Every structure is written in C-alpha cells, then in structure tokens.
C-alpha cells in the first residue's frame, strides 16, 4: 500500500500545513513500510519541490501548467485522483484546509473512497481497515472513524500534527495530465489576501475578543497584543453578528474551529458554542472582569480584571519579555 | 430558477454532547433538533433568490420520520416543497448518492448546502453531489451572486478570500455572510402545514465508512489565576510552564 500526499502551495511556496501533511503521511508510510510520493499543482520552483524530501517525501510529482496556476476545484480533483490511480496509492493524504475541504470529497467520490475529514491523529491500520480520530459535533467530541473502502482519503486538520524534518531528498518528476479534458468552468477572478495578517486556522497563537470590548473602536489594543505575539485576531459570534469584526474572524461552533498552541480570550464569557471552537487549543488564557464567566472553567490561566486595564499591561509585559 | 437546498437535522447548538451504548451512539435524550445552522443560511439565500416568482425552492433531507418537524420549519421559512428520503443517514457517500439521484431526476439549476453540518462536520455531501452530477462545486462560500446563469462566489481561503466566476448549474456550500437568516412568520408557519412533503424510498448504496466510537474531550485542570496587577507572572507562566511563547 503506497501513499500519496497532496501539498498545497500559496504563490509557489509551501506553508506549514504542507509540511504537516508530508510529516504525517511519512509517519504512516514508515509504519507500513512504504514510500511516500507527493503531488504538487501550480507554479512551484524545483528546489521548493525537492525540499519536501526534508519532511520525508521520496518523490514529488509536479504538475506545472499555466491554466492550473490558481486553484480550480474540479480540475485539481481530477488530477489528484488520476495520480492516485497511476501511482497505485491506496491512501491519499491532504490538508483539511479551505481548499482541501472542497477537493477531498470530490477526489474521494471519484475513487469511491471513504474520507476521514478533520483527522487529528495518526491512523491505526489493520490489513484493509483504517481507523482514525476526527472532530465531531464541532469539537464538542471526537469520533473514531473506520474507513472500509479499498482506497482511502485522510484530510488532516491544520495544526493537529507537528512537522518533522527527517532530512532526506526528493526527486522531482513531471506529471502531465490531459489538461484539455479537465473542467475549468469555475475560474478565479481575484484573490484578496491580507499579507500582513496571520491566517486564523493555521495560527499558532490566537488573540480573541468579545462583547466585553464594548465596540469595534476598541480593537486597537487587541491588534497590538496580537502583533507582539505574532498572533491572528479572532472574535466571538455576537461581535461578528454585530458587524464589529468580519465573519472570517468568528471562532466557534458555527464559525472557525481553531487549535492553536495558545488561545487568549478577552472579554468573552464562554458560551458553549464558542468553547466548542477553541477546546482543542493547547493552552487557554482567559481575561474577563466577571470571575463567574464560564470560560474560566476551561481555561489553563486566567486574569480576573478589566480588559481595558489588563490588555495594555500585558502587551507592555510581553514587549519587555521579547525585548521590543 | 429551480433551487434544491439540502438540509440536515442536527442537535441544537446549546446541546451538551454525550453518548450512550458504550460510547457508540449519540445520546439524543433531552436534545432539541434544529436545521443545521449553515443549511439555514443556504435556505435563506435560496428563498431570497426565488422571491417574487423568480424561482422555486425544494428542500431535501435524508432522514427518518423524526426529521419531519425540521423539514416543516424549512417550509415555514419559505421553501415551496420538500422531499424526505426515508433512510437514516449512514455516511456522506450514502447521503450524497440519495440527493444526487433525486437531483438527476429533477434537473435543478442551483444546489445549496451548508458548508458543513455541526454534528459530523464532514463538509462532504455538497462536493460529492457535484461530483456525482458532474457539475462544479464551491465548498465554503461567503458571498453568492447570481445573474442569469452567471454565478459569482466569494470563497474563504487562509488569510483572505478568493472571488470565482462560474455558470449554473453548480453546487455551493454556504457559510456565514451569504444571507441574513429568515425567521418564519405566522403565514409561513400556517402554510408550511399544507405544503407538499414527499417521502421517497432510498436507493441501495454501500457505505464507505462508519463511526466506531465517540469520546468527549478530557477536562482541563483547574484554572491558575494570576492577579491583574501581576501580568508579568502570566508571561513567565506561558514561557516556563506552558512553553507556548
């Protein structure tokens, strides 16, 4: 059973989630004593591709075509499914990123493969059966899922598996699918990326604030704290519902589920829906003036105090610690 | 425009999640079921697009008779008719095949789903339906505009957004921002009782996966409180003890 891993790039560069899926797939490959082949689509330089060897890929299939420079869901899914077939892989691993969520089910459907989306740990493989732990009930629980299909797909949650350098090298091979037969009916018109901002689902530190901030005009201190920490900013549902912050910052059961190393919640009481979105954070810090706020019950560290007093002081203390 | 909205029957967002039968089944005791919140966004968008005689909205659910109350709610919000495929949903492949089969027989211009269900969080059904019908799918849409058969979708990407153009027919998974939730009014609730709800028997589909067991997150230890006047202490704890900065 060989393994194929799809690595996503952003403007020709691989990001952390790409190294995560390669490291994860490499661990599985070692367990079942097989080689790991990676596939990349888009314009990625040869040395960047070969660099995947450091994380354990022995070969990288490179699909480089102008029409595939930006993400086209249907076309990408067809290419990856074709690569699964041509490499004879029985397991495909990819990231459960925003694009991955669109791709994985289509690839799985083409291959009639079971799909473990949002996988959190390494799978257990027993003959033809694979079980893996994944999120369920929007992080209020976990499910152990068994895939019983011949071919299987795992979409790994961002931040769930640590990257591991194993120090190998990868050979790069051109993989040339039949472009003319692909579906290009959805076309990217524009990509707007806030380059100075850290992407929330991938962030290692998240600074989040709620209604305790009283109004959107008070977010300056949240952004400043996030800057010092190199963190992404987030908010609770009432805040995005009120239009104080964009929906893309809403963390919770019906928003984005995050699992950073450090989640700092400021002026958020901790409704069950919000807690669901943050419960897999490694460390949670809560700053709230209400000592009875439910968030304290699931926090590792807490400060009972007024955000307007505590946050600037915390920013100062962090600056001093970092020598800024 | 003929619009199909796929809805899922899920535990209310305030539900405490517990399991029974040795952690192999979700404990439904005392749990209120609702339309999956993301599906409600999809439905609200569909009703908005169809308003003023510009289209019809059909909702489809794969479920047993216990989901009828949720389907009636969707009719109250503004769907014209509903279809229930009479089967307990087994996996995404099973559900998507049932929906795709119905969609094939009824030629919809637009198929909307929520971005994911808040119970199994698969985010799979919409994209699989797209694949089975051989039409495009966009999985996490933040904004959807339709003019004639031209579709413009804003989709979430890490750290930003991507604007796509496409043509009908298409499958779109909706997230927050696509539409304001529509609250059923009295007329809607009254008319929902008499709107057609067809119950169809499922096709035979083999499943590809199943859940073996569940677990709930391990509780965290007691919170360590730091005095508001000693924030430096918190910085040290985060560095020395938690090792996260």
XYZ file of C-alpha atoms in Angstrom:
569
model
C 0.000 0.000 0.000
C 1.782 3.147 -1.151
C 0.811 6.625 -0.028
C 0.276 9.819 -1.987
C 0.206 13.227 -0.313
C -1.145 16.378 -1.958
C 0.770 19.515 -0.982
C -0.873 22.882 -1.375
C 1.180 25.952 -2.228
C 0.481 29.653 -1.857
C 2.038 31.705 -4.648
C 4.607 29.000 -5.309
C 5.624 28.481 -1.690
C 4.725 25.639 0.637
C 3.374 26.631 4.006
C 3.269 24.902 7.350
C 0.165 22.868 6.511
C 2.026 21.349 3.546
C 4.901 20.229 5.760
C 2.371 18.954 8.305
C 0.680 16.646 5.795
C 4.011 15.385 4.467
C 5.285 14.692 8.006
C 2.011 12.974 8.882
C 1.976 10.861 5.722
C 5.647 9.999 6.251
C 4.874 8.594 9.716
C 2.159 6.399 8.197
C 4.483 5.327 5.382
C 7.139 4.320 7.917
C 4.603 2.363 9.950
C 3.524 0.312 6.981
C 6.976 0.328 5.359
C 6.230 2.021 2.103
C 7.405 5.060 0.162
C 5.794 8.444 0.235
C 5.063 10.239 -3.032
C 3.913 13.869 -3.036
C 1.978 15.725 -5.724
C 2.076 19.481 -6.245
C -0.053 21.514 -8.665
C 0.782 25.056 -9.804
C 3.974 27.013 -10.419
C 6.408 25.822 -7.785
C 10.178 26.057 -8.240
C 12.241 22.860 -8.434
C 14.181 23.479 -5.213
C 10.979 24.189 -3.283
C 9.591 20.853 -4.544
C 12.784 18.946 -3.765
C 12.662 20.495 -0.279
C 9.717 18.229 0.538
C 12.306 15.475 0.836
C 13.351 17.026 4.127
C 9.965 16.031 5.533
C 10.046 12.538 4.098
C 8.727 12.557 0.517
C 10.905 10.375 -1.692
C 9.388 11.596 -4.952
C 7.408 14.676 -5.940
C 5.052 14.645 -8.903
C 4.991 18.142 -10.323
C 2.018 19.386 -12.320
C 3.061 22.721 -13.730
C 0.682 24.308 -16.193
C -0.322 27.929 -16.657
C -4.028 27.082 -16.521
C -3.513 25.446 -13.149
C -1.627 28.360 -11.619
C -4.550 29.157 -9.337
C -6.891 26.696 -7.662
C -9.616 25.127 -9.813
C -11.510 22.668 -7.644
C -12.793 20.278 -10.317
C -9.587 20.211 -12.352
C -7.364 19.749 -9.306
C -9.585 16.924 -8.027
C -9.363 15.121 -11.373
C -5.570 15.412 -11.475
C -5.067 14.184 -7.921
C -7.451 11.247 -8.455
C -5.549 10.360 -11.626
C -2.269 10.482 -9.708
C -3.706 8.164 -7.038
C -4.583 5.679 -9.771
C -1.315 5.955 -11.670
C 0.843 5.593 -8.543
C -1.328 2.747 -7.281
C -1.673 4.541 -3.945
C -4.233 3.102 -1.559
C -4.129 6.119 0.729
C -4.239 9.810 -0.128
C -3.420 12.427 2.499
C -4.167 16.123 2.143
C -4.805 19.117 4.388
C -8.320 19.857 5.604
C -7.684 23.476 4.594
C -10.373 25.582 2.931
C -9.324 24.303 -0.496
C -8.757 20.802 0.850
C -12.343 20.690 2.090
C -13.525 21.334 -1.450
C -11.144 18.879 -3.046
C -11.176 15.869 -0.735
C -14.836 14.812 -1.170
C -14.648 15.100 -4.970
C -11.464 13.037 -5.116
C -12.943 10.508 -2.695
C -16.102 10.255 -4.801
C -14.079 9.645 -7.972
C -12.225 6.841 -6.227
C -15.229 5.583 -4.242
C -13.013 6.097 -1.247
C -14.007 6.666 2.352
C -12.855 10.061 3.596
C -11.728 10.924 7.104
C -12.042 14.707 7.165
C -10.559 16.679 10.008
C -8.294 13.839 11.152
C -6.459 14.679 14.376
C -4.055 11.803 14.955
C -2.152 9.105 13.122
C -4.436 6.317 11.895
C -4.371 2.702 13.002
C -4.032 0.434 10.011
C -5.033 -3.182 10.250
C -4.971 -5.014 6.959
C -7.541 -3.325 4.732
C -9.097 -1.321 7.548
C -8.060 2.081 8.746
C -9.361 3.868 11.829
C -8.586 7.457 12.709
C -9.722 10.023 15.261
C -11.515 13.092 13.922
C -13.511 16.036 15.213
C -17.242 15.599 15.663
C -20.050 17.771 16.978
C -17.968 20.813 16.125
C -15.187 19.955 18.542
C -17.532 19.110 21.413
C -16.497 15.489 20.829
C -14.241 13.220 18.813
C -15.198 10.252 16.698
C -13.115 7.256 15.730
C -13.943 6.635 12.117
C -13.293 3.421 10.251
C -12.753 3.554 6.507
C -13.701 0.279 4.853
C -13.229 1.202 1.171
C -10.308 -0.154 -0.870
C -8.848 3.333 -1.437
C -8.896 5.797 1.425
C -8.524 9.536 1.879
C -7.453 11.421 5.013
C -7.835 15.207 5.289
C -5.651 16.291 8.211
C -6.772 19.166 10.446
C -4.373 22.129 10.327
C -2.167 22.366 13.445
C -3.002 18.791 14.523
C 0.327 17.204 13.631
C 3.795 18.584 14.183
C 6.143 18.945 11.255
C 9.167 16.693 11.497
C 12.332 17.072 9.445
C 13.811 13.713 8.553
C 16.453 15.117 6.248
C 16.015 13.206 3.002
C 15.916 14.401 -0.571
C 13.131 14.045 -3.080
C 13.355 13.530 -6.810
C 11.056 15.725 -8.864
C 9.141 14.213 -11.770
C 6.804 15.914 -14.187
C 3.266 14.625 -14.044
C 1.320 15.628 -17.146
C -2.404 15.000 -17.021
C -4.565 15.582 -20.065
C -5.366 19.254 -19.476
C -7.954 19.533 -22.241
C -10.254 17.076 -20.567
C -10.376 18.999 -17.308
C -13.255 21.111 -16.052
C -12.301 24.793 -15.927
C -15.825 26.177 -15.577
C -15.054 27.827 -12.264
C -12.388 30.461 -12.694
C -10.574 32.556 -10.154
C -11.171 36.207 -10.850
C -9.455 37.726 -7.874
C -7.579 36.733 -4.756
C -7.579 39.109 -1.839
C -5.136 38.158 0.848
C -4.220 40.358 3.754
C -0.490 39.683 3.543
C 0.289 41.304 6.853
C -2.247 39.149 8.683
C -1.751 35.671 10.018
C -4.277 33.133 8.792
C -6.612 32.183 11.639
C -6.991 28.408 11.092
C -3.214 27.978 10.862
C -2.191 30.420 13.579
C -0.138 29.105 16.489
C -1.324 31.929 18.725
C -4.793 33.489 18.581
C -5.906 36.636 20.396
C -9.686 36.725 20.525
C -12.084 39.271 21.946
C -15.783 39.514 22.668
C -18.542 41.895 23.631
C -16.560 42.898 26.720
C -14.640 45.192 24.375
C -17.785 47.342 24.074
C -17.284 48.424 20.469
C -15.218 47.965 17.292
C -13.286 51.157 18.035
C -11.555 49.371 20.922
C -9.897 46.658 18.838
C -6.639 48.598 18.544
C -5.315 47.098 21.780
C -6.297 43.587 20.613
C -4.403 44.054 17.366
C -1.427 45.441 19.212
C -1.325 42.451 21.548
C -1.656 40.118 18.550
C 1.195 41.934 16.797
C 3.531 41.495 19.721
C 2.737 37.787 19.879
C 2.709 37.213 16.111
C -0.863 36.057 16.602
C -4.012 36.024 14.490
C -7.005 38.001 15.742
C -10.408 36.406 16.291
C -13.744 37.200 17.881
C -16.924 35.712 19.332
C -20.175 35.310 17.387
C -22.037 38.314 18.877
C -19.123 40.504 17.768
C -19.206 39.356 14.134
C -23.022 39.341 14.134
C -22.931 42.978 15.223
C -20.550 43.732 12.367
C -17.751 44.863 14.685
C -15.443 42.328 13.058
C -15.692 40.249 9.840
C -17.329 36.797 9.893
C -13.979 35.308 8.910
C -12.775 36.079 12.450
C -15.690 34.335 14.177
C -14.410 31.399 16.184
C -16.906 28.850 17.483
C -19.223 26.017 16.645
C -20.719 27.797 13.645
C -17.574 29.710 12.775
C -13.964 28.681 12.522
C -12.658 25.914 14.735
C -9.101 26.621 15.847
C -6.477 24.554 17.624
C -3.565 26.924 18.313
C -0.864 26.448 20.915
C -2.164 29.490 22.746
C -5.665 30.977 22.711
C -6.174 34.227 24.613
C -9.838 35.088 25.194
C -10.542 38.656 26.219
C -13.995 39.796 27.313
C -15.622 36.575 26.093
C -17.934 34.906 28.598
C -17.513 31.420 27.112
C -20.859 30.246 25.713
C -20.884 26.528 24.897
C -20.895 27.308 21.146
C -17.738 29.403 21.470
C -15.961 26.861 23.660
C -16.594 24.186 21.025
C -14.496 26.159 18.581
C -11.490 26.506 20.866
C -11.491 23.379 23.028
C -8.599 21.746 21.221
C -6.286 24.706 21.866
C -3.234 23.544 23.799
C -3.251 26.424 26.286
C -6.146 28.777 27.001
C -5.812 32.128 28.779
C -8.958 33.981 29.815
C -9.129 37.652 30.720
C -12.550 38.665 31.998
C -13.816 41.025 34.677
C -16.547 38.566 35.681
C -14.999 35.869 37.908
C -18.084 33.723 37.238
C -17.565 33.718 33.437
C -17.908 30.078 32.277
C -14.746 30.446 30.199
C -12.610 30.244 33.365
C -13.790 26.637 33.857
C -11.998 25.505 30.701
C -9.017 27.854 30.928
C -5.462 26.998 31.938
C -4.654 30.529 33.091
C -6.915 33.396 33.956
C -6.884 37.003 34.995
C -9.974 38.456 36.605
C -9.847 42.065 35.552
C -10.967 44.754 33.177
C -9.688 44.179 29.641
C -9.043 47.905 29.221
C -6.644 47.748 32.144
C -5.128 44.274 31.715
C -4.562 44.085 27.946
C -2.282 47.147 27.587
C -0.283 45.993 30.620
C 0.043 42.502 29.157
C 1.210 43.953 25.851
C 3.830 46.008 27.687
C 4.997 42.984 29.688
C 5.303 40.906 26.507
C 7.241 43.675 24.792
C 9.629 43.760 27.735
C 9.954 39.959 27.638
C 10.640 39.967 23.902
C 12.923 42.960 24.186
C 10.884 45.062 21.762
C -34.546 29.041 -11.381
C -35.048 25.683 -9.685
C -33.149 25.528 -6.411
C -32.527 22.479 -4.255
C -31.453 23.018 -0.645
C -30.020 20.060 1.245
C -30.800 20.208 4.940
C -29.525 18.211 7.848
C -31.271 17.644 11.176
C -28.762 18.385 13.958
C -28.670 18.909 17.732
C -29.271 22.490 18.818
C -26.027 24.462 19.235
C -26.580 24.733 23.003
C -26.763 20.929 23.401
C -24.390 19.174 25.716
C -22.972 16.275 23.722
C -22.999 12.860 25.424
C -23.004 9.277 24.206
C -24.699 6.004 25.061
C -24.224 2.290 24.313
C -20.618 2.247 25.427
C -19.837 5.491 23.579
C -21.008 4.169 20.222
C -24.172 6.259 19.802
C -25.107 9.901 20.282
C -27.386 10.361 23.280
C -30.482 12.134 21.934
C -32.245 12.236 25.317
C -33.412 15.770 26.036
C -31.784 17.115 22.874
C -33.647 19.591 20.710
C -33.076 19.158 16.976
C -32.819 22.040 14.531
C -31.989 22.729 10.895
C -28.204 22.720 10.647
C -27.353 26.458 11.041
C -25.280 26.565 7.833
C -28.125 24.881 5.940
C -30.446 27.558 7.268
C -28.156 30.135 5.646
C -28.391 28.155 2.384
C -32.168 28.038 2.670
C -32.398 31.760 3.430
C -30.296 32.500 0.350
C -32.471 30.218 -1.786
C -35.667 31.909 -0.586
C -34.100 35.316 -1.282
C -33.135 34.253 -4.829
C -36.577 32.802 -5.548
C -38.556 35.733 -4.143
C -41.022 37.487 -6.425
C -41.654 34.447 -8.607
C -38.030 34.205 -9.754
C -37.754 30.548 -8.837
C -38.822 27.613 -6.720
C -37.129 26.170 -3.663
C -37.192 22.477 -2.821
C -35.645 21.214 0.401
C -34.329 17.697 0.651
C -33.400 15.752 3.753
C -32.173 12.210 4.140
C -33.700 11.001 7.383
C -36.391 9.019 9.092
C -39.792 10.398 10.084
C -38.313 12.084 13.161
C -36.865 14.832 10.920
C -40.288 15.951 9.657
C -40.523 18.745 12.247
C -37.242 20.205 10.956
C -38.453 19.893 7.364
C -41.709 21.713 8.244
C -39.597 24.503 9.748
C -37.777 24.797 6.415
C -41.125 25.034 4.645
C -42.169 27.737 7.128
C -39.022 29.700 6.311
C -40.103 29.736 2.692
C -39.305 26.554 0.750
C -42.075 25.633 -1.693
C -41.954 21.889 -1.253
C -39.903 19.239 0.476
C -38.612 15.770 -0.123
C -37.505 13.328 2.514
C -35.514 10.298 1.508
C -36.697 7.798 4.053
C -33.417 6.467 5.426
C -31.203 7.004 8.439
C -28.119 8.782 7.058
C -25.215 6.333 7.156
C -22.258 8.165 5.671
C -21.659 11.137 3.366
C -21.371 8.906 0.300
C -24.741 7.299 1.084
C -26.472 10.655 1.665
C -24.901 12.356 -1.360
C -25.939 9.499 -3.642
C -29.564 9.754 -2.480
C -29.569 13.505 -3.096
C -27.780 13.211 -6.440
C -30.290 10.622 -7.595
C -33.185 12.928 -6.807
C -31.389 15.912 -8.367
C -30.700 13.967 -11.568
C -34.384 13.181 -11.947
C -35.432 16.785 -11.344
C -32.799 18.987 -13.082
C -32.021 21.786 -10.622
C -30.156 24.939 -11.634
C -28.656 25.522 -8.225
C -27.979 23.159 -5.345
C -27.181 24.723 -1.982
C -25.905 23.047 1.156
C -24.438 24.444 4.342
C -20.631 24.455 4.436
C -20.781 21.544 6.880
C -23.125 20.000 9.406
C -22.424 20.834 13.017
C -22.757 17.193 14.111
C -20.442 15.110 11.939
C -18.587 18.096 10.416
C -17.922 16.205 7.220
C -18.324 19.061 4.726
C -18.557 16.296 2.155
C -22.108 15.928 0.859
C -22.245 19.014 -1.373
C -18.968 18.327 -3.165
C -19.831 14.641 -3.651
C -23.216 15.624 -5.118
C -21.335 17.934 -7.502
C -19.030 15.102 -8.493
C -21.891 12.639 -8.999
C -23.775 15.150 -11.164
C -20.557 16.178 -12.891
C -21.105 19.860 -12.126
C -18.802 22.288 -10.259
C -18.903 22.772 -6.513
C -17.659 25.525 -4.237
C -17.311 24.363 -0.673
C -17.130 27.374 1.624
C -18.871 30.393 0.107
C -19.052 33.704 1.951
C -20.989 35.555 -0.748
C -23.066 34.348 -3.686
C -24.385 36.486 -6.565
C -26.387 35.080 -9.450
C -27.339 36.994 -12.598
C -28.931 34.900 -15.319
C -26.773 31.802 -15.381
C -23.622 33.658 -14.319
C -22.504 32.911 -10.781
C -20.016 34.917 -8.728
C -18.877 33.338 -5.488
C -16.536 34.577 -2.805
C -14.864 31.704 -1.096
C -12.893 31.636 2.123
C -9.177 30.909 1.837
C -6.468 31.025 4.512
C -5.936 34.677 5.366
C -8.289 36.087 2.773
C -10.824 35.398 0.099
C -10.994 34.254 -3.490
C -13.565 35.504 -5.992
C -14.710 32.911 -8.518
C -16.876 33.069 -11.582
C -18.903 30.077 -12.707
C -22.090 29.121 -14.502
C -25.234 27.364 -13.406
C -25.756 24.536 -12.620
C -23.496 24.483 -9.594
C -23.368 23.204 -6.011
C -22.467 25.782 -3.358
C -21.754 25.227 0.338
C -22.746 28.351 2.229
C -21.092 29.910 5.268
C -21.980 32.964 7.343
C -22.406 36.124 5.325
C -24.227 34.575 2.350
C -27.687 35.565 3.590
C -29.423 37.000 6.616
C -31.301 34.205 8.386
C -35.009 34.347 7.583
C -37.349 33.988 10.541
C -40.601 32.194 9.724
C -43.665 34.447 10.086
C -47.147 33.319 11.055
C -48.247 32.959 7.430
C -45.218 30.844 6.714
C -45.869 28.600 9.688
C -49.538 28.159 8.702
C -48.774 27.412 5.056
C -45.952 25.008 5.965
C -48.540 22.533 7.201
C -50.090 22.153 3.779
C -47.022 22.426 1.534
C -46.097 19.129 -0.133
C -43.628 16.871 1.697
C -42.932 13.806 -0.417
C -41.355 10.789 1.169
C -39.243 8.705 -1.199
C -37.572 5.394 -0.541
C -33.738 5.349 -0.734
C -31.565 3.724 -3.378
C -29.299 0.921 -2.239
C -25.825 2.369 -1.685
C -22.875 0.678 0.009
C -21.240 2.751 2.704
C -17.519 3.511 2.677
C -17.032 4.355 6.329
C -18.645 4.194 9.748
C -18.040 5.586 13.214
C -16.658 3.019 15.641
C -16.856 5.089 18.823
C -17.013 8.571 20.295
C -15.239 10.350 23.094
C -15.594 13.714 24.742
C -12.581 15.991 25.319
C -10.625 15.375 28.519
C -11.396 18.042 31.112
C -8.675 20.610 31.722
C -7.170 21.071 35.165
C -8.266 23.920 37.395
C -7.523 27.375 36.085
C -4.472 29.119 37.549
C -5.464 32.667 38.360
C -2.969 35.493 38.118
C -3.630 38.837 39.766
C -4.455 41.664 37.368
C -1.560 43.668 38.801
C 0.949 40.903 38.037
C 0.680 40.337 34.292
C 4.454 39.650 34.179
C 3.698 36.471 36.095
C 1.377 35.334 33.303
C 4.144 35.958 30.766
C 6.532 33.790 32.823
C 3.951 31.006 33.166
C 3.297 31.000 29.419
C 7.028 30.800 28.790
C 8.275 28.476 31.528
C 5.314 26.267 32.292
C 3.047 26.171 29.230
C 6.012 26.718 26.861
C 3.833 28.428 24.279
C 5.715 31.717 23.908
